[in-house]
mmCIF file of C-alpha atoms and ligand atoms in Angstrom:
data_model
loop_
_atom_site.group_PDB
_atom_site.id
_atom_site.type_symbol
_atom_site.label_atom_id
_atom_site.label_comp_id
_atom_site.label_asym_id
_atom_site.label_seq_id
_atom_site.Cartn_x
_atom_site.Cartn_y
_atom_site.Cartn_z
ATOM 1 C CA MET A 1 23.469 25.815 -14.939
ATOM 2 C CA ASN A 2 22.287 29.124 -14.337
ATOM 3 C CA CYS A 3 18.217 29.963 -13.982
ATOM 4 C CA SER A 4 17.061 33.024 -14.570
ATOM 5 C CA ILE A 5 13.746 33.911 -13.609
ATOM 6 C CA PRO A 6 11.521 36.347 -15.381
ATOM 7 C CA ASN A 7 11.020 39.093 -13.289
ATOM 8 C CA GLU A 8 7.461 38.796 -14.887
ATOM 9 C CA LEU A 9 7.356 36.202 -12.657
ATOM 10 C CA LEU A 10 8.837 37.292 -9.335
ATOM 11 C CA GLU A 11 6.172 40.131 -9.710
ATOM 12 C CA ALA A 12 3.556 38.316 -10.464
ATOM 13 C CA LEU A 13 4.577 36.387 -7.166
ATOM 14 C CA ARG A 14 5.243 39.114 -5.063
ATOM 15 C CA SER A 15 1.722 40.748 -5.973
ATOM 16 C CA ALA A 16 -0.137 37.383 -5.735
ATOM 17 C CA ARG A 17 -2.815 36.968 -2.559
ATOM 18 C CA PHE A 18 -2.563 32.882 -3.505
ATOM 19 C CA VAL A 19 -0.401 30.726 -5.101
ATOM 20 C CA VAL A 20 -0.818 26.802 -5.359
ATOM 21 C CA ALA A 21 1.813 24.765 -6.462
ATOM 22 C CA LEU A 22 0.649 21.431 -8.286
ATOM 23 C CA THR A 23 3.465 18.948 -7.599
ATOM 24 C CA GLY A 24 4.391 15.474 -9.345
ATOM 25 C CA ALA A 25 6.736 12.818 -9.303
ATOM 26 C CA GLY A 26 9.424 15.060 -10.945
ATOM 27 C CA VAL A 27 9.712 16.605 -7.450
ATOM 28 C CA SER A 28 10.719 13.257 -5.393
ATOM 29 C CA ALA A 29 12.809 12.419 -8.359
ATOM 30 C CA GLU A 30 15.685 14.417 -6.916
ATOM 31 C CA SER A 31 15.588 12.393 -4.084
ATOM 32 C CA GLY A 32 16.124 9.318 -5.545
ATOM 33 C CA ILE A 33 12.513 8.431 -5.772
ATOM 34 C CA PRO A 34 11.688 6.931 -9.620
ATOM 35 C CA THR A 35 9.053 8.530 -11.697
ATOM 36 C CA PHE A 36 6.619 6.617 -12.948
ATOM 37 C CA ARG A 37 6.954 7.493 -17.025
ATOM 38 C CA GLU A 38 10.434 7.848 -17.551
ATOM 39 C CA PRO A 39 11.351 6.657 -20.855
ATOM 40 C CA MET A 40 13.574 4.188 -19.354
ATOM 41 C CA ASP A 41 13.837 3.967 -15.604
ATOM 42 C CA GLY A 42 9.981 4.734 -14.293
ATOM 43 C CA TRP A 43 7.950 2.597 -12.895
ATOM 44 C CA TRP A 44 5.971 1.880 -15.665
ATOM 45 C CA ALA A 45 8.764 1.516 -17.943
ATOM 46 C CA ARG A 46 9.362 -1.598 -15.908
ATOM 47 C CA PHE A 47 5.994 -2.774 -14.355
ATOM 48 C CA ARG A 48 2.696 -2.119 -16.206
ATOM 49 C CA PRO A 49 0.086 0.001 -14.334
ATOM 50 C CA GLU A 50 -2.720 -2.942 -14.429
ATOM 51 C CA ASP A 51 -0.773 -5.111 -13.045
ATOM 52 C CA LEU A 52 0.308 -3.659 -10.028
ATOM 53 C CA ALA A 53 -1.593 -0.320 -9.371
ATOM 54 C CA THR A 54 -5.933 -1.203 -9.589
ATOM 55 C CA PRO A 55 -7.668 -2.665 -7.187
ATOM 56 C CA GLU A 56 -8.633 -5.452 -9.999
ATOM 57 C CA ALA A 57 -4.501 -6.420 -9.716
ATOM 58 C CA PHE A 58 -5.026 -6.607 -5.593
ATOM 59 C CA ALA A 59 -7.537 -8.986 -5.562
ATOM 60 C CA ARG A 60 -6.372 -11.358 -8.423
ATOM 61 C CA ASP A 61 -2.853 -10.990 -6.517
ATOM 62 C CA PRO A 62 -2.763 -9.437 -3.383
ATOM 63 C CA ALA A 63 0.797 -10.689 -2.000
ATOM 64 C CA THR A 64 2.560 -9.061 -5.048
ATOM 65 C CA VAL A 65 0.877 -6.059 -5.258
ATOM 66 C CA THR A 66 1.330 -5.421 -1.482
ATOM 67 C CA ARG A 67 5.112 -6.624 -1.823
ATOM 68 C CA TRP A 68 5.410 -3.685 -4.725
ATOM 69 C CA TYR A 69 3.994 -1.332 -2.519
ATOM 70 C CA GLU A 70 6.219 -2.196 0.261
ATOM 71 C CA TRP A 71 9.578 -2.317 -1.603
ATOM 72 C CA ARG A 72 8.408 1.360 -2.462
ATOM 73 C CA ARG A 73 7.725 2.013 0.459
ATOM 74 C CA GLN A 74 10.807 0.609 2.142
ATOM 75 C CA LEU A 75 12.121 2.974 -1.184
ATOM 76 C CA CYS A 76 10.871 6.164 0.300
ATOM 77 C CA ALA A 77 11.968 5.578 3.976
ATOM 78 C CA LYS A 78 15.068 5.802 2.306
ATOM 79 C CA ALA A 79 14.739 9.209 0.449
ATOM 80 C CA LYS A 80 15.035 12.382 1.717
ATOM 81 C CA PRO A 81 13.674 15.832 0.661
ATOM 82 C CA ASN A 82 15.534 17.372 -2.291
ATOM 83 C CA PRO A 83 15.975 21.039 -2.891
ATOM 84 C CA ALA A 84 12.786 21.454 -4.254
ATOM 85 C CA HIS A 85 11.091 20.443 -1.404
ATOM 86 C CA ARG A 86 12.971 22.793 0.671
ATOM 87 C CA ALA A 87 12.905 25.390 -1.562
ATOM 88 C CA LEU A 88 8.334 24.975 -1.796
ATOM 89 C CA VAL A 89 8.986 25.331 2.312
ATOM 90 C CA GLN A 90 10.557 28.540 1.596
ATOM 91 C CA LEU A 91 8.207 30.204 -0.889
ATOM 92 C CA GLU A 92 4.962 29.092 1.822
ATOM 93 C CA ARG A 93 6.976 31.596 3.738
ATOM 94 C CA ARG A 94 8.017 34.366 0.844
ATOM 95 C CA CYS A 95 4.593 34.147 -0.486
ATOM 96 C CA ARG A 96 0.944 35.702 0.964
ATOM 97 C CA ARG A 97 -0.679 32.710 0.703
ATOM 98 C CA VAL A 98 0.244 28.881 -0.873
ATOM 99 C CA SER A 99 -1.524 25.544 -0.815
ATOM 100 C CA LEU A 100 1.110 22.485 -1.838
ATOM 101 C CA ILE A 101 -1.406 19.949 -3.632
ATOM 102 C CA THR A 102 0.718 16.714 -4.313
ATOM 103 C CA GLN A 103 -0.070 14.055 -6.800
ATOM 104 C CA ASN A 104 2.908 12.380 -4.688
ATOM 105 C CA VAL A 105 2.293 9.501 -2.223
ATOM 106 C CA ASP A 106 5.836 9.868 -0.509
ATOM 107 C CA ARG A 107 5.159 12.651 1.965
ATOM 108 C CA LEU A 108 8.596 14.299 1.814
ATOM 109 C CA HIS A 109 7.317 18.133 1.162
ATOM 110 C CA GLN A 110 5.704 17.376 5.396
ATOM 111 C CA ALA A 111 9.293 15.703 5.826
ATOM 112 C CA ALA A 112 10.488 19.142 4.113
ATOM 113 C CA GLY A 113 8.017 21.431 6.317
ATOM 114 C CA SER A 114 5.770 21.880 4.207
ATOM 115 C CA GLN A 115 2.341 23.073 5.830
ATOM 116 C CA ASN A 116 -0.435 22.689 3.722
ATOM 117 C CA VAL A 117 -0.225 19.892 1.867
ATOM 118 C CA VAL A 118 -3.286 18.601 -0.279
ATOM 119 C CA GLU A 119 -2.625 14.702 -0.976
ATOM 120 C CA LEU A 120 -4.522 14.190 -3.820
ATOM 121 C CA HIS A 121 -3.356 10.257 -4.704
ATOM 122 C CA GLY A 122 -3.482 9.215 -1.012
ATOM 123 C CA THR A 123 -0.345 8.229 0.712
ATOM 124 C CA LEU A 124 2.112 4.711 1.020
ATOM 125 C CA TRP A 125 2.779 5.447 4.977
ATOM 126 C CA GLU A 126 -0.539 4.517 5.986
ATOM 127 C CA TRP A 127 -2.603 1.094 4.890
ATOM 128 C CA ARG A 128 -6.286 0.050 5.264
ATOM 129 C CA CYS A 129 -8.186 -2.974 5.664
ATOM 130 C CA VAL A 130 -10.409 -3.898 2.494
ATOM 131 C CA ARG A 131 -13.024 -5.646 5.049
ATOM 132 C CA CYS A 132 -13.635 -3.327 8.514
ATOM 133 C CA GLY A 133 -12.042 0.434 7.320
ATOM 134 C CA GLN A 134 -9.556 0.428 9.577
ATOM 135 C CA GLN A 135 -6.562 2.835 8.337
ATOM 136 C CA ARG A 136 -3.683 3.323 10.216
ATOM 137 C CA GLU A 137 0.118 5.271 9.916
ATOM 138 C CA GLU A 138 2.651 2.611 9.202
ATOM 139 C CA ARG A 139 6.142 2.846 9.542
ATOM 140 C CA GLN A 140 7.472 -0.221 10.418
ATOM 141 C CA PRO A 141 8.852 -2.433 7.783
ATOM 142 C CA LEU A 142 6.086 -4.889 6.407
ATOM 143 C CA ARG A 143 6.474 -9.298 7.322
ATOM 144 C CA ASP A 144 3.413 -10.585 5.742
ATOM 145 C CA PHE A 145 2.141 -9.980 2.407
ATOM 146 C CA PRO A 146 -0.620 -9.233 2.118
ATOM 147 C CA PRO A 147 -0.593 -7.449 5.572
ATOM 148 C CA LEU A 148 -3.519 -8.538 7.978
ATOM 149 C CA CYS A 149 -5.888 -6.415 10.115
ATOM 150 C CA SER A 150 -7.141 -7.573 13.405
ATOM 151 C CA CYS A 151 -10.536 -7.798 11.774
ATOM 152 C CA GLY A 152 -8.672 -10.803 9.492
ATOM 153 C CA GLY A 153 -9.498 -8.394 6.338
ATOM 154 C CA LEU A 154 -6.915 -8.074 3.782
ATOM 155 C CA ARG A 155 -4.765 -4.375 4.612
ATOM 156 C CA ARG A 156 -4.295 -2.044 1.062
ATOM 157 C CA PRO A 157 -1.976 0.988 1.264
ATOM 158 C CA ALA A 158 -4.358 3.903 1.315
ATOM 159 C CA VAL A 159 -3.204 5.517 -2.296
ATOM 160 C CA VAL A 160 -5.244 5.678 -5.187
ATOM 161 C CA TRP A 161 -5.275 2.857 -7.431
ATOM 162 C CA PHE A 162 -6.064 3.559 -11.826
ATOM 163 C CA GLY A 163 -10.014 3.611 -11.913
ATOM 164 C CA GLU A 164 -10.561 4.777 -8.462
ATOM 165 C CA ALA A 165 -12.258 8.157 -7.580
ATOM 166 C CA LEU A 166 -10.115 10.709 -5.421
ATOM 167 C CA PRO A 167 -10.145 11.196 -1.285
ATOM 168 C CA GLU A 168 -13.334 13.845 -1.713
ATOM 169 C CA ALA A 169 -12.027 16.540 0.434
ATOM 170 C CA ALA A 170 -9.131 16.677 -0.863
ATOM 171 C CA LEU A 171 -10.372 16.794 -4.827
ATOM 172 C CA ALA A 172 -12.790 19.360 -3.479
ATOM 173 C CA ARG A 173 -9.875 21.698 -1.770
ATOM 174 C CA ALA A 174 -7.743 21.515 -5.225
ATOM 175 C CA TYR A 175 -10.422 22.186 -7.550
ATOM 176 C CA HIS A 176 -11.350 25.335 -5.025
ATOM 177 C CA ASP A 177 -7.751 26.126 -4.663
ATOM 178 C CA ALA A 178 -7.291 26.259 -8.388
ATOM 179 C CA ALA A 179 -9.849 28.370 -9.072
ATOM 180 C CA ALA A 180 -9.276 30.825 -6.380
ATOM 181 C CA CYS A 181 -5.407 31.352 -6.884
ATOM 182 C CA ASP A 182 -3.400 34.289 -9.431
ATOM 183 C CA VAL A 183 -0.601 32.288 -9.527
ATOM 184 C CA PHE A 184 -0.605 28.013 -10.491
ATOM 185 C CA PHE A 185 2.824 26.085 -10.473
ATOM 186 C CA ALA A 186 2.889 22.372 -12.358
ATOM 187 C CA ILE A 187 6.081 21.144 -11.147
ATOM 188 C CA GLY A 188 7.418 17.900 -12.395
ATOM 189 C CA THR A 189 4.649 16.418 -13.665
ATOM 190 C CA SER A 190 3.188 15.320 -17.039
ATOM 191 C CA ALA A 191 0.045 16.584 -16.459
ATOM 192 C CA VAL A 192 -1.458 13.369 -17.975
ATOM 193 C CA VAL A 193 -3.424 11.589 -15.307
ATOM 194 C CA TRP A 194 -7.060 13.073 -14.764
ATOM 195 C CA PRO A 195 -8.692 14.877 -12.516
ATOM 196 C CA ALA A 196 -4.874 16.441 -11.273
ATOM 197 C CA ALA A 197 -4.178 17.201 -15.055
ATOM 198 C CA GLU A 198 -7.256 18.763 -14.732
ATOM 199 C CA LEU A 199 -6.297 21.324 -11.391
ATOM 200 C CA ALA A 200 -3.946 23.613 -14.639
ATOM 201 C CA HIS A 201 -7.037 23.910 -16.710
ATOM 202 C CA VAL A 202 -9.366 25.407 -13.884
ATOM 203 C CA ALA A 203 -6.427 27.612 -12.538
ATOM 204 C CA ARG A 204 -6.364 29.197 -16.312
ATOM 205 C CA GLN A 205 -10.272 29.520 -16.459
ATOM 206 C CA HIS A 206 -10.335 31.962 -13.494
ATOM 207 C CA GLY A 207 -7.325 34.014 -14.992
ATOM 208 C CA ALA A 208 -4.515 32.559 -12.829
ATOM 209 C CA ARG A 209 -0.781 32.906 -14.386
ATOM 210 C CA LEU A 210 0.416 29.216 -15.468
ATOM 211 C CA VAL A 211 3.840 28.393 -14.463
ATOM 212 C CA GLU A 212 5.732 25.018 -15.661
ATOM 213 C CA ILE A 213 8.671 23.502 -14.125
ATOM 214 C CA ASN A 214 9.906 20.400 -16.124
ATOM 215 C CA VAL A 215 12.892 19.298 -17.722
ATOM 216 C CA ARG A 216 10.758 18.658 -21.040
ATOM 217 C CA PRO A 217 7.538 19.395 -22.251
ATOM 218 C CA THR A 218 3.778 18.698 -21.444
ATOM 219 C CA PRO A 219 0.176 19.006 -22.366
ATOM 220 C CA LEU A 220 0.804 22.235 -20.045
ATOM 221 C CA THR A 221 3.716 23.848 -22.031
ATOM 222 C CA SER A 222 2.114 25.188 -24.261
ATOM 223 C CA LEU A 223 -0.195 26.974 -22.163
ATOM 224 C CA ALA A 224 2.262 27.972 -19.879
ATOM 225 C CA ASP A 225 2.337 32.079 -19.307
ATOM 226 C CA TRP A 226 6.249 30.571 -18.262
ATOM 227 C CA VAL A 227 8.166 27.732 -18.545
ATOM 228 C CA LEU A 228 11.359 27.046 -16.154
ATOM 229 C CA THR A 229 13.024 23.850 -18.223
ATOM 230 C CA GLY A 230 14.958 22.703 -15.727
ATOM 231 C CA ARG A 231 15.355 20.081 -12.095
ATOM 232 C CA ALA A 232 13.115 21.063 -9.873
ATOM 233 C CA GLY A 233 16.106 20.663 -7.869
ATOM 234 C CA GLU A 234 17.607 23.820 -9.733
ATOM 235 C CA VAL A 235 14.700 25.838 -11.038
ATOM 236 C CA LEU A 236 12.392 26.574 -7.402
ATOM 237 C CA PRO A 237 15.551 27.244 -5.455
ATOM 238 C CA ALA A 238 16.717 30.018 -7.845
ATOM 239 C CA LEU A 239 13.568 31.105 -7.839
ATOM 240 C CA VAL A 240 12.558 31.587 -4.356
ATOM 241 C CA ALA A 241 16.259 33.209 -3.797
ATOM 242 C CA ALA A 242 15.124 35.898 -6.149
ATOM 243 C CA LEU A 243 12.041 36.403 -5.100
ATOM 244 C CA GLN A 244 13.947 37.827 -2.149
ATOM 245 C CA PRO A 245 12.769 41.457 -2.623
ATOM 246 C CA PRO A 246 16.312 43.001 -2.918
ATOM 247 C CA ASP A 247 16.742 44.777 0.035
ATOM 248 C CA ARG A 248 15.817 41.983 2.126
ATOM 249 C CA GLU A 249 18.446 40.143 0.433
ATOM 250 C CA GLN A 250 18.857 36.619 3.380
ATOM 251 C CA PRO A 251 21.161 33.562 2.746
ATOM 252 C CA PHE A 252 18.374 30.980 1.547
HETATM 253 N N1 APR B 1 12.534 18.223 -12.178
HETATM 254 C C1 APR B 1 11.619 18.310 -12.281
HETATM 255 N N2 APR B 1 10.872 17.511 -13.346
HETATM 256 C C2 APR B 1 11.500 16.739 -13.556
HETATM 257 C C3 APR B 1 12.371 16.113 -12.924
HETATM 258 C C4 APR B 1 12.925 16.747 -12.520
HETATM 259 N N3 APR B 1 14.136 16.476 -11.532
HETATM 260 N N4 APR B 1 12.540 14.379 -13.494
HETATM 261 C C5 APR B 1 11.576 14.197 -14.145
HETATM 262 N N5 APR B 1 11.009 15.262 -14.067
HETATM 263 C C6 APR B 1 9.393 15.322 -14.567
HETATM 264 C C7 APR B 1 8.887 14.390 -15.862
HETATM 265 O O1 APR B 1 10.029 14.972 -17.346
HETATM 266 C C8 APR B 1 7.523 14.191 -16.013
HETATM 267 O O2 APR B 1 6.983 15.279 -16.718
HETATM 268 O O3 APR B 1 8.443 14.310 -14.157
HETATM 269 C C9 APR B 1 7.731 14.513 -14.836
HETATM 270 C C10 APR B 1 7.333 12.761 -14.007
HETATM 271 O O4 APR B 1 5.602 12.226 -14.696
HETATM 272 P P1 APR B 1 5.244 10.618 -13.850
HETATM 273 O O5 APR B 1 6.095 10.009 -14.171
HETATM 274 O O6 APR B 1 3.702 10.700 -15.058
HETATM 275 O O7 APR B 1 5.037 11.304 -12.799
HETATM 276 P P2 APR B 1 2.928 11.896 -12.386
HETATM 277 O O8 APR B 1 3.031 13.194 -13.192
HETATM 278 O O9 APR B 1 3.369 12.478 -11.196
HETATM 279 O O10 APR B 1 2.218 11.370 -12.345
HETATM 280 C C11 APR B 1 0.888 11.264 -12.008
HETATM 281 O O11 APR B 1 0.259 8.832 -12.258
HETATM 282 O O12 APR B 1 0.792 6.842 -12.728
HETATM 283 C C12 APR B 1 0.429 7.789 -12.113
HETATM 284 O O13 APR B 1 -0.735 7.694 -9.087
HETATM 285 C C13 APR B 1 0.398 8.185 -9.910
HETATM 286 O O14 APR B 1 0.450 10.411 -9.274
HETATM 287 C C14 APR B 1 0.834 9.498 -10.543
HETATM 288 C C15 APR B 1 0.368 9.917 -11.310
#
C-alpha cells in the first residue's frame, strides 16, 4: 500500500512548534498484542471488562484477575516494537517538540526509544501492593496468584481499571500538552474511552490541527483535518520519510 501524505500536513508538521501523538492499542497491534475492541479477537471480545479490569473484579477474584494480567504481560514480554513505534521515535527527531501520550500499558514506545512518553493508563510492567502501596517494576514471571507483598498485602498490576482515576500528573500533563500543541495525532485508538478521548477535542478547541491514523473510522474521523486510513506500521513510516525536507533525503 503506498501511503501518500498530504503536503499540507507535511508543511504543518515542519512549521509546528509542538506536536502531540495520542496512541492506542492499534499501535501495538502489529507487535502481536490484541487490541481491546476488535470485533473478533479484541481482549473485550473474549472477556468482559467488568470481569477482569475493575477493582470489583479484583476484590471478587484476585487470582483470576492477576493471572489474566500476567498472561497479558508475558505476551508483551515477547512483543517487539514495530515500524509504527520506530517511526514515532523518528517523528520526535524531525519535529521541534513532540509529546507522546499513550493509553498502552506495554512500554513498547520506550523500548523503541521514545523519550517523552506520558502513560495515561499506567503499565503492566509495574505491580503495586493494595495494602502498603509499594510499587515496583516486575520483570520476572509471576508464580503466585495473586502475588503477595512482603507486608502480606495483595499485589495488582499498576494499570488504570475501569472506574478508577487516571494518574493525576499524567492526566494534567496530557491536558496541558493537548491544549498547547499545533498538531494532534490520534493513532490506533477507538477514541471511546474518556478522558483520553477528550484530548483530541481539547486540542481542536485550542486551535490544533487533528490527524487520525486508523484502519477504520472512529468518533474523531469527522472532526479530523486529515484522515490517513491504514495500518500505523505503514502510514507512520511513510509520513516520517516524507517529512524529511527534500534537500536532506536520508534512509529512514
Ligand atoms: N493500525 C492503526 N489502527 C489500528 C490497527 C493498526 N494496525 N489495528 C487496529 N487499529 C485500530 C482499531 O480500528 C481501533 O480503532 O486501533 C483501535 C483500537 O481500539 P481499542 O481496541 O478500543 O483500543 P484503545 O483505543 O487503545 O482503548 C482505549 O480502553 O479498554 C481500555 O484501557 C484500555 O487503554 C485501553 C482503552
